[in-house]
Structure formats: structure tokens, C-alpha cells
mmCIF file of C-alpha atoms in Angstrom:
data_model
loop_
_atom_site.group_PDB
_atom_site.id
_atom_site.type_symbol
_atom_site.label_atom_id
_atom_site.label_comp_id
_atom_site.label_asym_id
_atom_site.label_seq_id
_atom_site.Cartn_x
_atom_site.Cartn_y
_atom_site.Cartn_z
ATOM 1 C CA UNK X 1 126.596 6.796 111.671
ATOM 2 C CA UNK X 2 125.505 8.802 113.822
ATOM 3 C CA UNK X 3 122.073 5.979 115.024
ATOM 4 C CA UNK X 4 121.660 8.387 117.976
ATOM 5 C CA UNK X 5 121.052 11.793 116.116
ATOM 6 C CA UNK X 6 118.667 12.664 114.218
ATOM 7 C CA UNK X 7 118.291 16.301 112.178
ATOM 8 C CA UNK X 8 115.454 18.215 110.538
ATOM 9 C CA UNK X 9 116.231 20.877 107.609
ATOM 10 C CA UNK X 10 114.654 22.936 106.053
ATOM 11 C CA UNK X 11 115.169 24.214 102.272
ATOM 12 C CA UNK X 12 113.494 26.707 100.795
ATOM 13 C CA UNK X 13 112.959 25.739 96.968
ATOM 14 C CA UNK X 14 115.305 26.819 94.403
ATOM 15 C CA UNK X 15 116.659 28.745 98.046
ATOM 16 C CA UNK X 16 118.827 28.277 101.143
ATOM 17 C CA UNK X 17 118.730 25.268 103.607
ATOM 18 C CA UNK X 18 119.035 25.221 107.013
ATOM 19 C CA UNK X 19 119.112 22.126 109.243
ATOM 20 C CA UNK X 20 119.521 21.670 112.912
ATOM 21 C CA UNK X 21 119.869 18.407 115.175
ATOM 22 C CA UNK X 22 117.312 17.178 116.387
ATOM 23 C CA UNK X 23 116.814 15.053 120.049
ATOM 24 C CA UNK X 24 113.640 13.099 118.865
ATOM 25 C CA UNK X 25 111.361 14.116 116.558
ATOM 26 C CA UNK X 26 108.824 15.150 117.887
ATOM 27 C CA UNK X 27 106.008 18.503 117.592
ATOM 28 C CA UNK X 28 107.627 19.267 120.660
ATOM 29 C CA UNK X 29 110.981 19.485 119.464
ATOM 30 C CA UNK X 30 110.703 20.102 115.483
ATOM 31 C CA UNK X 31 107.789 22.909 116.145
ATOM 32 C CA UNK X 32 110.277 25.979 118.228
ATOM 33 C CA UNK X 33 112.612 25.151 115.055
ATOM 34 C CA UNK X 34 110.231 25.868 112.908
ATOM 35 C CA UNK X 35 108.054 27.888 114.121
ATOM 36 C CA UNK X 36 111.145 30.369 114.325
ATOM 37 C CA UNK X 37 112.177 30.156 110.803
ATOM 38 C CA UNK X 38 109.821 29.527 108.871
ATOM 39 C CA UNK X 39 107.684 32.692 107.776
ATOM 40 C CA UNK X 40 103.875 32.125 108.779
ATOM 41 C CA UNK X 41 103.048 32.885 105.707
ATOM 42 C CA UNK X 42 104.500 30.567 103.794
ATOM 43 C CA UNK X 43 103.459 27.627 102.356
ATOM 44 C CA UNK X 44 104.797 24.883 103.791
ATOM 45 C CA UNK X 45 104.864 20.720 102.283
ATOM 46 C CA UNK X 46 106.465 17.935 104.704
ATOM 47 C CA UNK X 47 105.743 14.155 104.722
ATOM 48 C CA UNK X 48 103.232 13.043 106.152
ATOM 49 C CA UNK X 49 104.492 11.720 109.224
ATOM 50 C CA UNK X 50 102.107 12.900 112.447
ATOM 51 C CA UNK X 51 103.789 15.850 113.755
ATOM 52 C CA UNK X 52 103.438 18.256 111.032
ATOM 53 C CA UNK X 53 99.524 17.626 111.107
ATOM 54 C CA UNK X 54 99.642 20.864 113.930
ATOM 55 C CA UNK X 55 102.673 23.281 112.947
ATOM 56 C CA UNK X 56 101.217 23.342 109.213
ATOM 57 C CA UNK X 57 98.110 25.020 110.188
ATOM 58 C CA UNK X 58 100.278 28.107 111.298
ATOM 59 C CA UNK X 59 101.059 28.786 108.583
ATOM 60 C CA UNK X 60 99.359 29.918 105.150
ATOM 61 C CA UNK X 61 98.870 26.552 103.897
ATOM 62 C CA UNK X 62 100.523 22.855 104.482
ATOM 63 C CA UNK X 63 100.998 20.300 101.543
ATOM 64 C CA UNK X 64 101.956 16.923 102.334
ATOM 65 C CA UNK X 65 103.118 13.622 100.009
ATOM 66 C CA UNK X 66 101.956 10.042 101.558
ATOM 67 C CA UNK X 67 105.302 7.866 101.239
ATOM 68 C CA UNK X 68 104.266 4.484 102.624
ATOM 69 C CA UNK X 69 101.913 4.680 99.765
ATOM 70 C CA UNK X 70 104.934 5.889 97.231
ATOM 71 C CA UNK X 71 103.411 9.539 96.598
ATOM 72 C CA UNK X 72 105.935 11.515 95.566
ATOM 73 C CA UNK X 73 104.237 13.993 94.465
ATOM 74 C CA UNK X 74 100.763 15.337 94.271
ATOM 75 C CA UNK X 75 100.153 17.786 91.339
ATOM 76 C CA UNK X 76 103.120 18.846 90.633
ATOM 77 C CA UNK X 77 103.539 20.899 93.607
ATOM 78 C CA UNK X 78 104.110 19.170 96.824
ATOM 79 C CA UNK X 79 107.031 17.442 97.385
ATOM 80 C CA UNK X 80 110.130 16.858 100.103
ATOM 81 C CA UNK X 81 112.472 15.755 96.551
ATOM 82 C CA UNK X 82 113.997 19.156 97.792
ATOM 83 C CA UNK X 83 114.754 18.885 101.294
ATOM 84 C CA UNK X 84 115.211 14.615 100.881
ATOM 85 C CA UNK X 85 118.046 15.574 97.668
ATOM 86 C CA UNK X 86 120.083 18.161 100.906
ATOM 87 C CA UNK X 87 119.889 15.112 103.243
ATOM 88 C CA UNK X 88 121.041 12.536 99.660
ATOM 89 C CA UNK X 89 124.172 14.808 99.930
ATOM 90 C CA UNK X 90 124.851 15.476 103.463
ATOM 91 C CA UNK X 91 124.770 11.336 104.127
ATOM 92 C CA UNK X 92 126.996 11.117 100.644
ATOM 93 C CA UNK X 93 129.168 13.613 102.640
ATOM 94 C CA UNK X 94 129.767 11.667 105.872
ATOM 95 C CA UNK X 95 130.092 8.009 104.716
ATOM 96 C CA UNK X 96 132.071 8.959 101.961
ATOM 97 C CA UNK X 97 134.469 11.918 103.615
ATOM 98 C CA UNK X 98 134.429 11.700 107.113
ATOM 99 C CA UNK X 99 132.908 7.958 107.983
ATOM 100 C CA UNK X 100 132.072 8.639 111.030
ATOM 101 C CA UNK X 101 130.898 11.721 112.621
ATOM 102 C CA UNK X 102 130.382 12.389 116.770
ATOM 103 C CA UNK X 103 127.133 14.017 118.184
ATOM 104 C CA UNK X 104 129.145 15.958 119.993
ATOM 105 C CA UNK X 105 130.065 17.944 116.384
ATOM 106 C CA UNK X 106 126.779 17.004 115.110
ATOM 107 C CA UNK X 107 125.885 20.872 114.878
ATOM 108 C CA UNK X 108 129.552 21.714 113.136
ATOM 109 C CA UNK X 109 129.077 19.750 110.026
ATOM 110 C CA UNK X 110 125.769 20.589 109.430
ATOM 111 C CA UNK X 111 126.822 23.510 109.459
ATOM 112 C CA UNK X 112 129.435 22.930 106.919
ATOM 113 C CA UNK X 113 126.958 20.982 104.074
ATOM 114 C CA UNK X 114 124.285 24.167 105.047
ATOM 115 C CA UNK X 115 127.378 26.590 103.716
ATOM 116 C CA UNK X 116 127.655 24.533 100.906
ATOM 117 C CA UNK X 117 124.564 24.348 99.618
ATOM 118 C CA UNK X 118 124.028 27.407 100.604
ATOM 119 C CA UNK X 119 127.208 28.496 98.405
ATOM 120 C CA UNK X 120 126.487 26.548 95.018
ATOM 121 C CA UNK X 121 126.611 27.568 91.361
ATOM 122 C CA UNK X 122 123.135 26.896 91.313
ATOM 123 C CA UNK X 123 122.380 30.038 93.165
ATOM 124 C CA UNK X 124 125.409 32.100 91.500
ATOM 125 C CA UNK X 125 128.482 31.869 93.702
ATOM 126 C CA UNK X 126 131.611 30.915 92.147
ATOM 127 C CA UNK X 127 135.288 28.599 93.878
ATOM 128 C CA UNK X 128 136.050 31.545 94.271
ATOM 129 C CA UNK X 129 132.502 33.636 95.531
ATOM 130 C CA UNK X 130 132.860 30.327 98.509
ATOM 131 C CA UNK X 131 136.647 30.815 98.973
ATOM 132 C CA UNK X 132 136.134 34.246 100.136
ATOM 133 C CA UNK X 133 133.267 33.407 101.844
ATOM 134 C CA UNK X 134 135.439 30.857 103.801
ATOM 135 C CA UNK X 135 138.424 33.184 104.029
ATOM 136 C CA UNK X 136 136.448 35.877 105.800
ATOM 137 C CA UNK X 137 134.472 33.317 108.730
ATOM 138 C CA UNK X 138 137.467 32.448 109.593
ATOM 139 C CA UNK X 139 138.627 35.632 110.723
ATOM 140 C CA UNK X 140 138.963 35.567 114.641
ATOM 141 C CA UNK X 141 138.515 32.381 115.336
ATOM 142 C CA UNK X 142 139.953 29.148 117.096
ATOM 143 C CA UNK X 143 138.115 25.645 117.686
ATOM 144 C CA UNK X 144 140.384 24.272 120.432
ATOM 145 C CA UNK X 145 139.967 21.513 122.779
ATOM 146 C CA UNK X 146 140.386 21.537 126.038
ATOM 147 C CA UNK X 147 143.867 21.822 127.422
ATOM 148 C CA UNK X 148 145.898 18.920 128.785
ATOM 149 C CA UNK X 149 146.404 19.048 132.894
ATOM 150 C CA UNK X 150 150.437 17.974 132.086
ATOM 151 C CA UNK X 151 152.372 20.748 130.923
ATOM 152 C CA UNK X 152 154.652 19.313 127.455
ATOM 153 C CA UNK X 153 157.460 18.348 129.113
ATOM 154 C CA UNK X 154 156.363 15.824 132.018
ATOM 155 C CA UNK X 155 154.344 14.275 128.979
ATOM 156 C CA UNK X 156 155.141 10.855 128.670
ATOM 157 C CA UNK X 157 158.033 9.838 125.907
ATOM 158 C CA UNK X 158 156.487 6.711 122.870
#
């Protein structure tokens, strides 16, 4: 799949998601993403990875669960199940549909799965609503690749 790549995701409970490709999972790479996209008055919930300790102090509150001790929910409120659900859908989509993705286009696959998650039936979107949003987003845009250096008539016949 994309062993060299990492993604981080920010999910609002019963809301939308934003995911980002990151070079490595460290406080240095995650902090700018989190503080840019999350309101400081938010109570954030993470796993017990040490990268979140200092970042969590910058918000209204920070709860964590200790997965290494097989703790997945604490006091019925603290859990990371929402973001884990998103990444489960993302991973199944990549393995089941695309089979392999390029590092170059990882952000595009992420944007597609963010769109799917953010426009799901559970948030009140119908298939027609999604189709209209997709069509509106395509207006005036093209995905192009580098043009070949040779004119078409000079290409060899196979």
C-alpha cells in the first residue's frame, strides 16, 4: 500500500473529518496541523502516543486512552473510535478498490475519502446531494499530466 506514508486525521464527533499526509508522526509535524485546524477551546481525545502530550496542553482539555494496556474507552467519553473508523474505511477503500496508490497522489485519495465521509447519509446527504457537489467541484478543473516531449506523429508504432 503506502508503507512510507503516514496520514493524520482530525475528526469531529458526529461531524466531518480532515486528513493530512505527514512525513513522520512527531510533535513537530503534527502540532502545526492540529493548532491550525482545531479550535483552542476544544477538548481533544487521542491515544497515549507521547507526541500528543505537549500539544494537548494547548487546548481546553486533553483525554487519552492507553491502547497498549488494551484500553479503548475511558469513562464512556474518551475514545479514538471515530478516527479509527475513518481510517478503517480509508484502508479498506485503498486495498479493496485501488490496491496500490502512489505517494504522489496520496493527498488526492485522502481528499476523496474525506469527501465521502463528510457527505455521508448520517450527516443528511443523499446520493443526489453528493452527485451535485461532485459536479459543482469539477467545474473549471482538469487533472493533467506532463505532456510527452515528442509530437504524436513521431511516436513509434507498437
